[in-house]
Tab-separated table of N, CA and C in Angstrom:
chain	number	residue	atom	x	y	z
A	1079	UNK	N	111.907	119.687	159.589
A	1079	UNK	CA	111.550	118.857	158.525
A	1079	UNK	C	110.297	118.058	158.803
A	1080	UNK	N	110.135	117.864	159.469
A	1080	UNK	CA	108.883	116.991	159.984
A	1080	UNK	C	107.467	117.731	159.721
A	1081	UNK	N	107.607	119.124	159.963
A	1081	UNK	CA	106.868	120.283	159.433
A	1081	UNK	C	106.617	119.813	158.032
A	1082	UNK	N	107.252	119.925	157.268
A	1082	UNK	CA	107.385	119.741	156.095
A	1082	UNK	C	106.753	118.580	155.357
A	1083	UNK	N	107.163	117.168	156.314
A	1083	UNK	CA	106.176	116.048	155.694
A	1083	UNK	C	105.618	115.679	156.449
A	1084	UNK	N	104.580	116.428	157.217
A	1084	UNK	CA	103.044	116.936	157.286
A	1084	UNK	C	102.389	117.562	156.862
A	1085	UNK	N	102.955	118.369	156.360
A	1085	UNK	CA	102.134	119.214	155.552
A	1085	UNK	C	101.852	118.603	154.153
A	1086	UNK	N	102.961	117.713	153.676
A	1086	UNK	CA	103.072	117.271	152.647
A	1086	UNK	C	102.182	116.298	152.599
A	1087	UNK	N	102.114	115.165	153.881
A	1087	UNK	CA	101.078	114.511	153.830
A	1087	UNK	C	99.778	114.884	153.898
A	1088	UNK	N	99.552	115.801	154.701
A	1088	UNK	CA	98.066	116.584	154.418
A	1088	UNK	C	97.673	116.959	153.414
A	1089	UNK	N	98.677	117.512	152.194
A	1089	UNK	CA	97.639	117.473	150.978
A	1089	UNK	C	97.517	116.830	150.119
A	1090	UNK	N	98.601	115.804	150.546
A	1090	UNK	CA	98.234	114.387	149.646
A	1090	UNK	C	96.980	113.536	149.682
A	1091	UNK	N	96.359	113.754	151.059
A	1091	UNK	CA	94.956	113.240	150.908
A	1091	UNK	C	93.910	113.847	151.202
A	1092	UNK	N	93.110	113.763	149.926
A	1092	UNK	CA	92.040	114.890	149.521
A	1092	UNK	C	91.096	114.317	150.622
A	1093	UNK	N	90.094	115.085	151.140
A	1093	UNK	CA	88.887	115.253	151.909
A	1093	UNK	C	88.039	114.987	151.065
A	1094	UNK	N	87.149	113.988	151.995
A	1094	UNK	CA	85.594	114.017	151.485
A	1094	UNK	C	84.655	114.657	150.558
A	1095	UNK	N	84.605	115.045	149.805
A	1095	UNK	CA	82.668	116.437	149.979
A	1095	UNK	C	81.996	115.082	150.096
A	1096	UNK	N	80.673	116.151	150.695
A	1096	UNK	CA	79.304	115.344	150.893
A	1096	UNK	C	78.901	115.943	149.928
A	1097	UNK	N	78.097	114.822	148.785
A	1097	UNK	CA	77.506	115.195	147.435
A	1097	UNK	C	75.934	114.749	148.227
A	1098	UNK	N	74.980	115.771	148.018
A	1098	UNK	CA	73.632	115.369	148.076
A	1098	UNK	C	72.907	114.644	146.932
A	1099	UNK	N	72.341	113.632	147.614
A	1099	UNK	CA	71.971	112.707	146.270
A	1099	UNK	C	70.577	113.197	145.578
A	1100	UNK	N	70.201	112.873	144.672
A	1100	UNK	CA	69.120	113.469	144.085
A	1100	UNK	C	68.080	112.974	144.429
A	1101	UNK	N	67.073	113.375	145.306
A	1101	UNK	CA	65.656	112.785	145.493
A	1101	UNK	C	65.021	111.682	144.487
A	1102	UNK	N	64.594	110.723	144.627
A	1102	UNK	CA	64.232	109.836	143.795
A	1102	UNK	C	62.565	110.036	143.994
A	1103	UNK	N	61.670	110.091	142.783
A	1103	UNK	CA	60.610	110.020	142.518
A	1103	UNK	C	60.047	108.557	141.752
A	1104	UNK	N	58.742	108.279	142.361
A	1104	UNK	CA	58.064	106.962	141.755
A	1104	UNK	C	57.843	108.323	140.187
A	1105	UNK	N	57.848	107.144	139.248
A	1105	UNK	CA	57.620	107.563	137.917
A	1105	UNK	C	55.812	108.218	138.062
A	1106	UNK	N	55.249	109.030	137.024
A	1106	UNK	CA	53.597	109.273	137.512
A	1106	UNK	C	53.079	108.782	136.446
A	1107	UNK	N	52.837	107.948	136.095
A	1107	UNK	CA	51.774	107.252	134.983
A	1107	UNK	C	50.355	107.344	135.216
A	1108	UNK	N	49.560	108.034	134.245
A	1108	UNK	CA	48.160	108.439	134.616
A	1108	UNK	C	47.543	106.948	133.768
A	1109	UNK	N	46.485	107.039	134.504
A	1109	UNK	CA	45.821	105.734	133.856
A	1109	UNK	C	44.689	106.229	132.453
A	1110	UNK	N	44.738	105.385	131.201
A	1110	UNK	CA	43.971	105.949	130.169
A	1110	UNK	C	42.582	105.669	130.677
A	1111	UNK	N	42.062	106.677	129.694
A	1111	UNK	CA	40.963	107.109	130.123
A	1111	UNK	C	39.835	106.583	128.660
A	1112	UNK	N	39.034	105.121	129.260
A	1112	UNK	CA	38.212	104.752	128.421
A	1112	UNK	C	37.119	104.957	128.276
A	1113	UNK	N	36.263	105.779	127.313
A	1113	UNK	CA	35.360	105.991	127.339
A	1113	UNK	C	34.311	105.367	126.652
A	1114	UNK	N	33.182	104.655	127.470
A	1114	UNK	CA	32.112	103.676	126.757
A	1114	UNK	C	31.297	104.928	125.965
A	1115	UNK	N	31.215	104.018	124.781
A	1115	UNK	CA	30.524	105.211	123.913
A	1115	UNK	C	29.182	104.990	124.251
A	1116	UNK	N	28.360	106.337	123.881
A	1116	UNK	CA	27.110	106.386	124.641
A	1116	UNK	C	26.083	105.480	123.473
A	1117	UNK	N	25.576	104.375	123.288
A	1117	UNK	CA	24.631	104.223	122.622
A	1117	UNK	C	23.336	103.757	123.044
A	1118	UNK	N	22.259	104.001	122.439
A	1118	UNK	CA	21.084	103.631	123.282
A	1118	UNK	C	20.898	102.366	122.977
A	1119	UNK	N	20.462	101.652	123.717
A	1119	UNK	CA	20.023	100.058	123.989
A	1119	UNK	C	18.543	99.644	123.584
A	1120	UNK	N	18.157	98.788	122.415
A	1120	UNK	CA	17.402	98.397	121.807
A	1120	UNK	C	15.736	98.262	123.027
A	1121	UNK	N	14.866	98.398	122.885
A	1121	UNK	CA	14.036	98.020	123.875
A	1121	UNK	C	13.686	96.720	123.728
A	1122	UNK	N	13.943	96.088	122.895
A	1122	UNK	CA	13.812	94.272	123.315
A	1122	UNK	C	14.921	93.740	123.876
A	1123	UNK	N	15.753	94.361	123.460
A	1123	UNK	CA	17.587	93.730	124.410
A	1123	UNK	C	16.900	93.929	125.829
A	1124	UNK	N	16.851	95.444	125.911
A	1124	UNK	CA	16.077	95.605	127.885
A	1124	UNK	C	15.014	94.657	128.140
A	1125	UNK	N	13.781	94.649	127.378
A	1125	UNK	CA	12.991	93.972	127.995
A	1125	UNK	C	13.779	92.267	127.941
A	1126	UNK	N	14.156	92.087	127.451
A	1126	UNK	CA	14.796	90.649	127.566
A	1126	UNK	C	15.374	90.102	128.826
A	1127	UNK	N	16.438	91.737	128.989
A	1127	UNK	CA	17.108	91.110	130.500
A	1127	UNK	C	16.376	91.379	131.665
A	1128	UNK	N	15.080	92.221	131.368
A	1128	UNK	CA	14.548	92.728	132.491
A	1128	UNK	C	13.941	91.269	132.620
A	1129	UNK	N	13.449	90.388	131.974
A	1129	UNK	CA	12.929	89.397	132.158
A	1129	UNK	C	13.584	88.118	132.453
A	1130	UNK	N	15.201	88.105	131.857
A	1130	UNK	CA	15.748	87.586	132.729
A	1130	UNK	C	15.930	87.286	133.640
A	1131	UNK	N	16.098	88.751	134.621
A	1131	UNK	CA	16.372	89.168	135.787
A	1131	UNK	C	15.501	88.909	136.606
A	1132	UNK	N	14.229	88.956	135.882
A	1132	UNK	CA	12.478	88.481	136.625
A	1132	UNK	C	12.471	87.191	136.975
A	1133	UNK	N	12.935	86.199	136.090
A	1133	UNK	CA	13.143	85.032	136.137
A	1133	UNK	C	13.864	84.137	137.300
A	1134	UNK	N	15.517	84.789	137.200
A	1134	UNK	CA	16.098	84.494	138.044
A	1134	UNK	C	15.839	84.965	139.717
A	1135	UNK	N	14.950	86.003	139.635
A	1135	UNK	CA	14.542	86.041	141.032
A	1135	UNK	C	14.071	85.042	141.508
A	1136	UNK	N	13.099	84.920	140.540
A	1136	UNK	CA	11.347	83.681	141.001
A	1136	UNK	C	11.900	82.353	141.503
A	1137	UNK	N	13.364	82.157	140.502
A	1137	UNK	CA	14.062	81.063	140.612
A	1137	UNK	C	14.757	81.149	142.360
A	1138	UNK	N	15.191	82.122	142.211
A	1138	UNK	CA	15.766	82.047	143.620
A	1138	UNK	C	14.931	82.024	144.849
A	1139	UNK	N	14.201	82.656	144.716
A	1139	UNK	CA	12.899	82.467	145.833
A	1139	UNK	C	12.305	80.839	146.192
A	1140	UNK	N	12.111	80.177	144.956
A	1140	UNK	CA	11.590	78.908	145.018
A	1140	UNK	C	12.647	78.291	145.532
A	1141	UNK	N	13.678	77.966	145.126
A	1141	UNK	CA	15.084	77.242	145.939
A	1141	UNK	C	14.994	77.738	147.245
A	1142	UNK	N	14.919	78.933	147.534
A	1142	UNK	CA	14.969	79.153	149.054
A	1142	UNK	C	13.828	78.521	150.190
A	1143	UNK	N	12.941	78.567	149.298
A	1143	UNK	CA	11.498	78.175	149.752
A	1143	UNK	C	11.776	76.438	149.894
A	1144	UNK	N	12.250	76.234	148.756
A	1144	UNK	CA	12.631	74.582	148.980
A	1144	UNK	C	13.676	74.137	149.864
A	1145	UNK	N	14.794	75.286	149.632
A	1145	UNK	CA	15.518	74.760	150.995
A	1145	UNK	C	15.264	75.031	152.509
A	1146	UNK	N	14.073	75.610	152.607
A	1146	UNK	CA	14.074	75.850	154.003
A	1146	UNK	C	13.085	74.911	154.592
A	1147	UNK	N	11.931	74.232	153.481
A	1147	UNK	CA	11.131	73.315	153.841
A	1147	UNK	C	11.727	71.920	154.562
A	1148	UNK	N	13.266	71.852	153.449
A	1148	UNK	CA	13.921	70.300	153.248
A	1148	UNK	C	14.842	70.744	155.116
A	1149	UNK	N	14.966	72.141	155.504
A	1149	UNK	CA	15.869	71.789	156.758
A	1149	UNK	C	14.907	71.653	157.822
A	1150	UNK	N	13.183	72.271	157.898
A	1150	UNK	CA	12.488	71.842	158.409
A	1150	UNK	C	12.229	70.276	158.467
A	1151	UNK	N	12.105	70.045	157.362
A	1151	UNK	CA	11.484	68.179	157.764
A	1151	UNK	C	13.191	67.344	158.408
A	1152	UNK	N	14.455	68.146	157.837
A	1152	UNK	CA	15.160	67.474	158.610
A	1152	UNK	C	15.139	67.832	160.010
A	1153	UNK	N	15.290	68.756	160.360
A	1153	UNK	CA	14.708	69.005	162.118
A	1153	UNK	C	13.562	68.184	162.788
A	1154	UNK	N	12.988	68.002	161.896
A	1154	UNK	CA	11.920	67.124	162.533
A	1154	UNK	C	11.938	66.120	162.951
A	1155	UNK	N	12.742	65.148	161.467
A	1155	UNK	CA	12.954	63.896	161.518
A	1155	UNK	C	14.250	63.712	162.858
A	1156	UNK	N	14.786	64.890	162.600
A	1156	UNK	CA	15.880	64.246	163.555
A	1156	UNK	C	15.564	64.230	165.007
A	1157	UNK	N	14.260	65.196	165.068
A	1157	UNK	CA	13.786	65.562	166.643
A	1157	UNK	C	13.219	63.425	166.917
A	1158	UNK	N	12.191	63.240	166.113
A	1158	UNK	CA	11.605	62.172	165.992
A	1158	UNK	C	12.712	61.103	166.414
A	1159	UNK	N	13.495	61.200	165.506
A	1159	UNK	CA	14.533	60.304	165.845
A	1159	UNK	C	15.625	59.955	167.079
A	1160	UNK	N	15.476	61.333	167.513
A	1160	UNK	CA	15.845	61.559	168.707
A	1160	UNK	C	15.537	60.836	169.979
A	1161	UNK	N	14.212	61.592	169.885
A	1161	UNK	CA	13.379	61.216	170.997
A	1161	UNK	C	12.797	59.575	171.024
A	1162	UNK	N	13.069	58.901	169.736
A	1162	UNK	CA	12.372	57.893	169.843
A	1162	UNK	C	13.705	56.743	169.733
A	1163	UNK	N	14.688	57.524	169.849
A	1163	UNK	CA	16.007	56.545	170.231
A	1163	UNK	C	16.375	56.426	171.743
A	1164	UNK	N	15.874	57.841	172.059
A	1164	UNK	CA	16.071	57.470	173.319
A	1164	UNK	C	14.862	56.565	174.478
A	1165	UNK	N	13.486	56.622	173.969
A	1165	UNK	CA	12.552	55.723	174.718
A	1165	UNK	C	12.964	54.257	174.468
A	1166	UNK	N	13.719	53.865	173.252
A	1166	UNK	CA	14.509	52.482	173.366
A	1166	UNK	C	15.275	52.168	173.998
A	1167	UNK	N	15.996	53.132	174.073
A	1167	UNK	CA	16.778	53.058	175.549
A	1167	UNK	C	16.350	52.940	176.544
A	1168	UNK	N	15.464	53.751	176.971
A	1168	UNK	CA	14.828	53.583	178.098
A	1168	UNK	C	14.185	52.242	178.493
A	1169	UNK	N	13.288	51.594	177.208
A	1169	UNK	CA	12.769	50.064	177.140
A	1169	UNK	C	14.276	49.383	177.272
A	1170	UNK	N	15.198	48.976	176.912
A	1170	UNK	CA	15.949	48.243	176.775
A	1170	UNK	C	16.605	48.583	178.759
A	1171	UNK	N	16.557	49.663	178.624
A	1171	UNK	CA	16.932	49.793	180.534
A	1171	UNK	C	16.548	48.979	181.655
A	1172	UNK	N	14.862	49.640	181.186
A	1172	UNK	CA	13.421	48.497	181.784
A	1172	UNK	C	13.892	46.801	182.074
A	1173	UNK	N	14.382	46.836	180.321
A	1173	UNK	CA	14.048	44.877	180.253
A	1173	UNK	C	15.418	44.341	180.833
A	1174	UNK	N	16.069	45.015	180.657
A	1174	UNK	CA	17.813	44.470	181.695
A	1174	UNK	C	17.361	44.223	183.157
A	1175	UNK	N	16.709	45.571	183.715
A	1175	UNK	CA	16.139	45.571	184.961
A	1175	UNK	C	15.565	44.636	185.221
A	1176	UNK	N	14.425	43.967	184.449
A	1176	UNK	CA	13.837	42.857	184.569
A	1176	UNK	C	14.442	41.471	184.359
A	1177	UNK	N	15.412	41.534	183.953
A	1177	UNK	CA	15.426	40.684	184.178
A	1177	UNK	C	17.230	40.362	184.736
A	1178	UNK	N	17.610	41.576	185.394
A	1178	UNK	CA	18.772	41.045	186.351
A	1178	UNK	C	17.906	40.894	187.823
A	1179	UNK	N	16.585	41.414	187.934
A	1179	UNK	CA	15.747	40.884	189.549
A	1179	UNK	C	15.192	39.694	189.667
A	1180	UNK	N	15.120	39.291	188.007
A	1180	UNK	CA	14.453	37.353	187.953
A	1180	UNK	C	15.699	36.942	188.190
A	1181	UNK	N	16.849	37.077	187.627
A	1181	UNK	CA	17.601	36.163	187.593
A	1181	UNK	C	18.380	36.440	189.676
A	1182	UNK	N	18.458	37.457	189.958
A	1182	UNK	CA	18.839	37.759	191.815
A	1182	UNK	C	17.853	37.038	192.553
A	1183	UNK	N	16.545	37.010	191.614
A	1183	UNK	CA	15.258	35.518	192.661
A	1183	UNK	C	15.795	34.191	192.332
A	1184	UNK	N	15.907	34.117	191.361
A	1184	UNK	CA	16.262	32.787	190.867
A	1184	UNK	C	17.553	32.818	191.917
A	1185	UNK	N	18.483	33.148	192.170
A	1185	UNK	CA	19.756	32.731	192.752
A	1185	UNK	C	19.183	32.663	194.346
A	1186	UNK	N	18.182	33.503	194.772
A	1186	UNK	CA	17.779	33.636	196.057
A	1186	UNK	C	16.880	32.231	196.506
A	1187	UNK	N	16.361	32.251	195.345
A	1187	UNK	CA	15.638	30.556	195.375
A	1187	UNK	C	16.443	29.544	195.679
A	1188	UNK	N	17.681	29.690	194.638
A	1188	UNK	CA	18.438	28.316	194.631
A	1188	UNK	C	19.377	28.440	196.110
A	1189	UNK	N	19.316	29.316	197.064
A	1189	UNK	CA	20.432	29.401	197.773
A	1189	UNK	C	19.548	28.555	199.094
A	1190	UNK	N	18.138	28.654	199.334
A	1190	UNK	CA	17.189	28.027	199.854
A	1190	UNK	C	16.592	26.492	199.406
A	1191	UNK	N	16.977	26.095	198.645
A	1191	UNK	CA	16.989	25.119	197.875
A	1191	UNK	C	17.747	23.536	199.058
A	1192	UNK	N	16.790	22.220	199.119
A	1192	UNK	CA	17.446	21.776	199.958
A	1192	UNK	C	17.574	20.199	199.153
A	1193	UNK	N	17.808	20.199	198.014
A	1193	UNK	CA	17.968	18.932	197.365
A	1193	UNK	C	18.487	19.834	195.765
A	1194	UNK	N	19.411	18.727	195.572
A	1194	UNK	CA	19.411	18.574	193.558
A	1194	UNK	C	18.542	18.898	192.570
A	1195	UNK	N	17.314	17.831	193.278
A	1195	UNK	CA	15.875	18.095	192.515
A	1195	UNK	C	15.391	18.973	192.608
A	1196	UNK	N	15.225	19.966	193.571
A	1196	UNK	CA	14.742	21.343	193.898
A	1196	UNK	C	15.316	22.287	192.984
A	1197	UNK	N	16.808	22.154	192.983
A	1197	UNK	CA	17.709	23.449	192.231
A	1197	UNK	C	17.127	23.041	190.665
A	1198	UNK	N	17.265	21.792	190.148
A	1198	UNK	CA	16.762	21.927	188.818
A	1198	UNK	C	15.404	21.893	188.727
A	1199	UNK	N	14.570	21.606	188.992
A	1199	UNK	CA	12.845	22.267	189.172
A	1199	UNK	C	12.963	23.804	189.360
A	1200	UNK	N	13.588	24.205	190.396
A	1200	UNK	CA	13.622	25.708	190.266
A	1200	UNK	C	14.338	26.505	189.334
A	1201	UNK	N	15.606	25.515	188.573
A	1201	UNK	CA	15.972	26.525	187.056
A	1201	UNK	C	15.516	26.198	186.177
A	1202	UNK	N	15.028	25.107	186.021
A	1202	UNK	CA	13.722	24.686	184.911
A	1202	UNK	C	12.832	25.846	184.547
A	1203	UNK	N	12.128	25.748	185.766
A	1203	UNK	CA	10.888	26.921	186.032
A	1203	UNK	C	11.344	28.267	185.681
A	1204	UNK	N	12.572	28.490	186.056
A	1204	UNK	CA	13.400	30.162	185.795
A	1204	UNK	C	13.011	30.079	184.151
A	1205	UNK	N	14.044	28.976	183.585
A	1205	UNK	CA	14.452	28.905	182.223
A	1205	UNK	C	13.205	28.861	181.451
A	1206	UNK	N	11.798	28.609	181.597
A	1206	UNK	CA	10.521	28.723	180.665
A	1206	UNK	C	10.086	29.505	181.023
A	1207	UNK	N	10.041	30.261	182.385
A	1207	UNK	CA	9.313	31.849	182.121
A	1207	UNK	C	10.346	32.917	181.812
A	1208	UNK	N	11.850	32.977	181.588
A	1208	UNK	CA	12.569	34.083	181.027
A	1208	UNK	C	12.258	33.624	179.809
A	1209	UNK	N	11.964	32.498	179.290
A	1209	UNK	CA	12.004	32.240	177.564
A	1209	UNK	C	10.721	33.398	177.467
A	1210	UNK	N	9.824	33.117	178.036
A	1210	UNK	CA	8.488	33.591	177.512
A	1210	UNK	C	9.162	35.296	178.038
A	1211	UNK	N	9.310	35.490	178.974
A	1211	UNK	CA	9.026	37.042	178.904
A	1211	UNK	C	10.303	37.569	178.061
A	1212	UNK	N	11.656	36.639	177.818
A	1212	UNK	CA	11.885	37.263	176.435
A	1212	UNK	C	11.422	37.672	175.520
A	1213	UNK	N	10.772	36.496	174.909
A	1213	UNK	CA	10.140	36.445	173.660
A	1213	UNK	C	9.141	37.319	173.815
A	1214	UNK	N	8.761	37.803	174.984
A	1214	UNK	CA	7.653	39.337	174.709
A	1214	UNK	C	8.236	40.715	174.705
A	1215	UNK	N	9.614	40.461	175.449
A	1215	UNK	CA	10.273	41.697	175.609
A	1215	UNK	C	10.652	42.044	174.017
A	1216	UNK	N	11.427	40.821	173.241
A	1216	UNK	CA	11.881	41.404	171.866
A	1216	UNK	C	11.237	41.438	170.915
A	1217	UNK	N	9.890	41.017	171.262
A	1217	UNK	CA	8.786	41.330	170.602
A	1217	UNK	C	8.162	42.752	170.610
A	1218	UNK	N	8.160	43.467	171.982
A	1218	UNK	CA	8.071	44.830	172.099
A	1218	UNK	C	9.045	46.055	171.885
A	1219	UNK	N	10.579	45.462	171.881
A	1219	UNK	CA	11.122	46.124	171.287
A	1219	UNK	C	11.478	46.202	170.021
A	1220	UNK	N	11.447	44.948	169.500
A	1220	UNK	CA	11.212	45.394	167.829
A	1220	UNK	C	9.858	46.136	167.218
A	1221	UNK	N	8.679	46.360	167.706
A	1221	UNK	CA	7.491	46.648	167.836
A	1221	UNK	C	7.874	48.494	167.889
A	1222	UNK	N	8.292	48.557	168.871
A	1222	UNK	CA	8.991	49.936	169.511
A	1222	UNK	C	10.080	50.858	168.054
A	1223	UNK	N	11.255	49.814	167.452
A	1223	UNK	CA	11.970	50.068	166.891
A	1223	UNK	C	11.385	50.555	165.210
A	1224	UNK	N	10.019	49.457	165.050
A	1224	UNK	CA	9.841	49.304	163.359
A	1224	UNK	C	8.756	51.084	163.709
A	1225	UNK	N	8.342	51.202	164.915
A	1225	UNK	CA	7.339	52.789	165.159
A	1225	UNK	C	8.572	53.912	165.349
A	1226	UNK	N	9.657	53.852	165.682
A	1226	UNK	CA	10.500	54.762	165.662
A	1226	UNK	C	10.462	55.458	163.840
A	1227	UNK	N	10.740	54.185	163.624
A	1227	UNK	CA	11.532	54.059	162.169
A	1227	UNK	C	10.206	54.758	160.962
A	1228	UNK	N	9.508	54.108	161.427
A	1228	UNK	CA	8.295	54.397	160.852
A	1228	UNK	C	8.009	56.170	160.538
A	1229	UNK	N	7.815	56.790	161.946
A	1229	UNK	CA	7.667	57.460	162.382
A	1229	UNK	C	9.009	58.910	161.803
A	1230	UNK	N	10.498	58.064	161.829
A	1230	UNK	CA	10.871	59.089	161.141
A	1230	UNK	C	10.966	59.723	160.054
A	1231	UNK	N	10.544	58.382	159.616
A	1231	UNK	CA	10.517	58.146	157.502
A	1231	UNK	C	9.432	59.047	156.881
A	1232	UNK	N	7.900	58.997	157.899
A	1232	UNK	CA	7.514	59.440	157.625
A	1232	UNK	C	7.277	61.161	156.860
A	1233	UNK	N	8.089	62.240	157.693
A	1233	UNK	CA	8.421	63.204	157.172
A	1233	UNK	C	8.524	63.880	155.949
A	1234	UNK	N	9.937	62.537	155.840
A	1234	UNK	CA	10.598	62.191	154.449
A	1234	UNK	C	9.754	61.948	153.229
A	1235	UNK	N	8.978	60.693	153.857
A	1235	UNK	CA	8.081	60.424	152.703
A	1235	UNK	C	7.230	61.359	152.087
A	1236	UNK	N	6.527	62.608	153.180
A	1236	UNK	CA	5.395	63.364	152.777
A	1236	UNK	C	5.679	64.762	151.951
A	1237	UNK	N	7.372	65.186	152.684
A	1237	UNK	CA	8.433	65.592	151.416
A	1237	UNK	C	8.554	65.678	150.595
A	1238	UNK	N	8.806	64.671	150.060
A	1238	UNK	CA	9.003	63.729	149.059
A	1238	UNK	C	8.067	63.851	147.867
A	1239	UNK	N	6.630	63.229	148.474
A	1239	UNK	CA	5.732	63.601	147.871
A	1239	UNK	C	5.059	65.216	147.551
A	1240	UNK	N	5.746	66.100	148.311
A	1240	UNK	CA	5.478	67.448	148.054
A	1240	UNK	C	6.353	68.520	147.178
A	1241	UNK	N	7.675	67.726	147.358
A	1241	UNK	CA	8.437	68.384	145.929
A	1241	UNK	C	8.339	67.854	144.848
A	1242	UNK	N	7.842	66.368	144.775
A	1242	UNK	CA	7.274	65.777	143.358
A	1242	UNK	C	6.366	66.502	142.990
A	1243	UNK	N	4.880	67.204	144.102
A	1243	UNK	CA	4.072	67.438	142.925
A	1243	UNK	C	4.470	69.019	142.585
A	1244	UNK	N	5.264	69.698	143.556
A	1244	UNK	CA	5.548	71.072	143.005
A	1244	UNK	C	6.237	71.039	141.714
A	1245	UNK	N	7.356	69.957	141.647
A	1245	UNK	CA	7.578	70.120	140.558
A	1245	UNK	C	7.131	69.421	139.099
């Protein structure tokens, strides 16, 4: 009997098939096909855009021409500016120098110094010649500063005056 419900169970449950599935295709949509109709083009319409086109060159050329003048004078100015920021520096180096060696005499003075009256006679004397060679030092560096300035503007200014009269 056992024969029997095995077998029985075996054909109670059906087997698989393998169904092959159907290849799937992208859809093929052709693209329409527009055709510009042929007509001939007026000869003043052409000459119009040909002159357009003439135009907008000339135009572009001059802008280029103008912008390459305006990055020249800025190169310049900035070289100018450069270089003439840094010789202030250099003056302003100078006048520190000068005057941290007056003021190391002045202390070398006063350390030799053998009275009261001596030390103030000798910072007296300090205190009216640093006035004066101040007053020449920031006299030369503002002197120095208004020729920097001068000097970079200039560029600018002649610029200036050269795209005014082009245009």
């Amino acid at each position: 009997m056992t024969e029997a419900t095995q077998a029985a169970t075996s054909k109670s449950k059906p087997k698989p098939v393998a169904v092959a599935a159907p290849a799937f295709d992208m859809p093929k949509f052709e693209m329409p096909k527009f055709e510009i109709p042929k007509m001939e083009v007026p000869a003043a319409f052409r000459e119009l855009a040909e002159k357009g086109i003439s135009q907008a060159k000339g135009n572009y050329e001059k802008m280029k021409t103008a912008a390459e003048q305006a990055t020249d004078v800025l190169e310049e100015t900035y070289t100018t500016a450069s270089s003439g920021c840094s010789d202030y520096g250099v003056k302003l180096i100078e006048t520190a120098r000068t005057n941290s060696n007056a003021a190391f005499d002045l202390f070398g003075e006063l350390l030799t110094a053998k009275s009261y009256s001596e030390v103030v006679e000798k910072t007296t004397a300090y205190m009216r010649t640093q006035f004066e060679t101040m007053t020449a030092q920031a006299k030369e560096l503002s002197e120095h500063a208004q020729k920097v300035a001068t000097e970079t503007a200039e560029p600018i200014k002649e610029s200036i005056g050269t795209f005014n009269k082009a245009a």
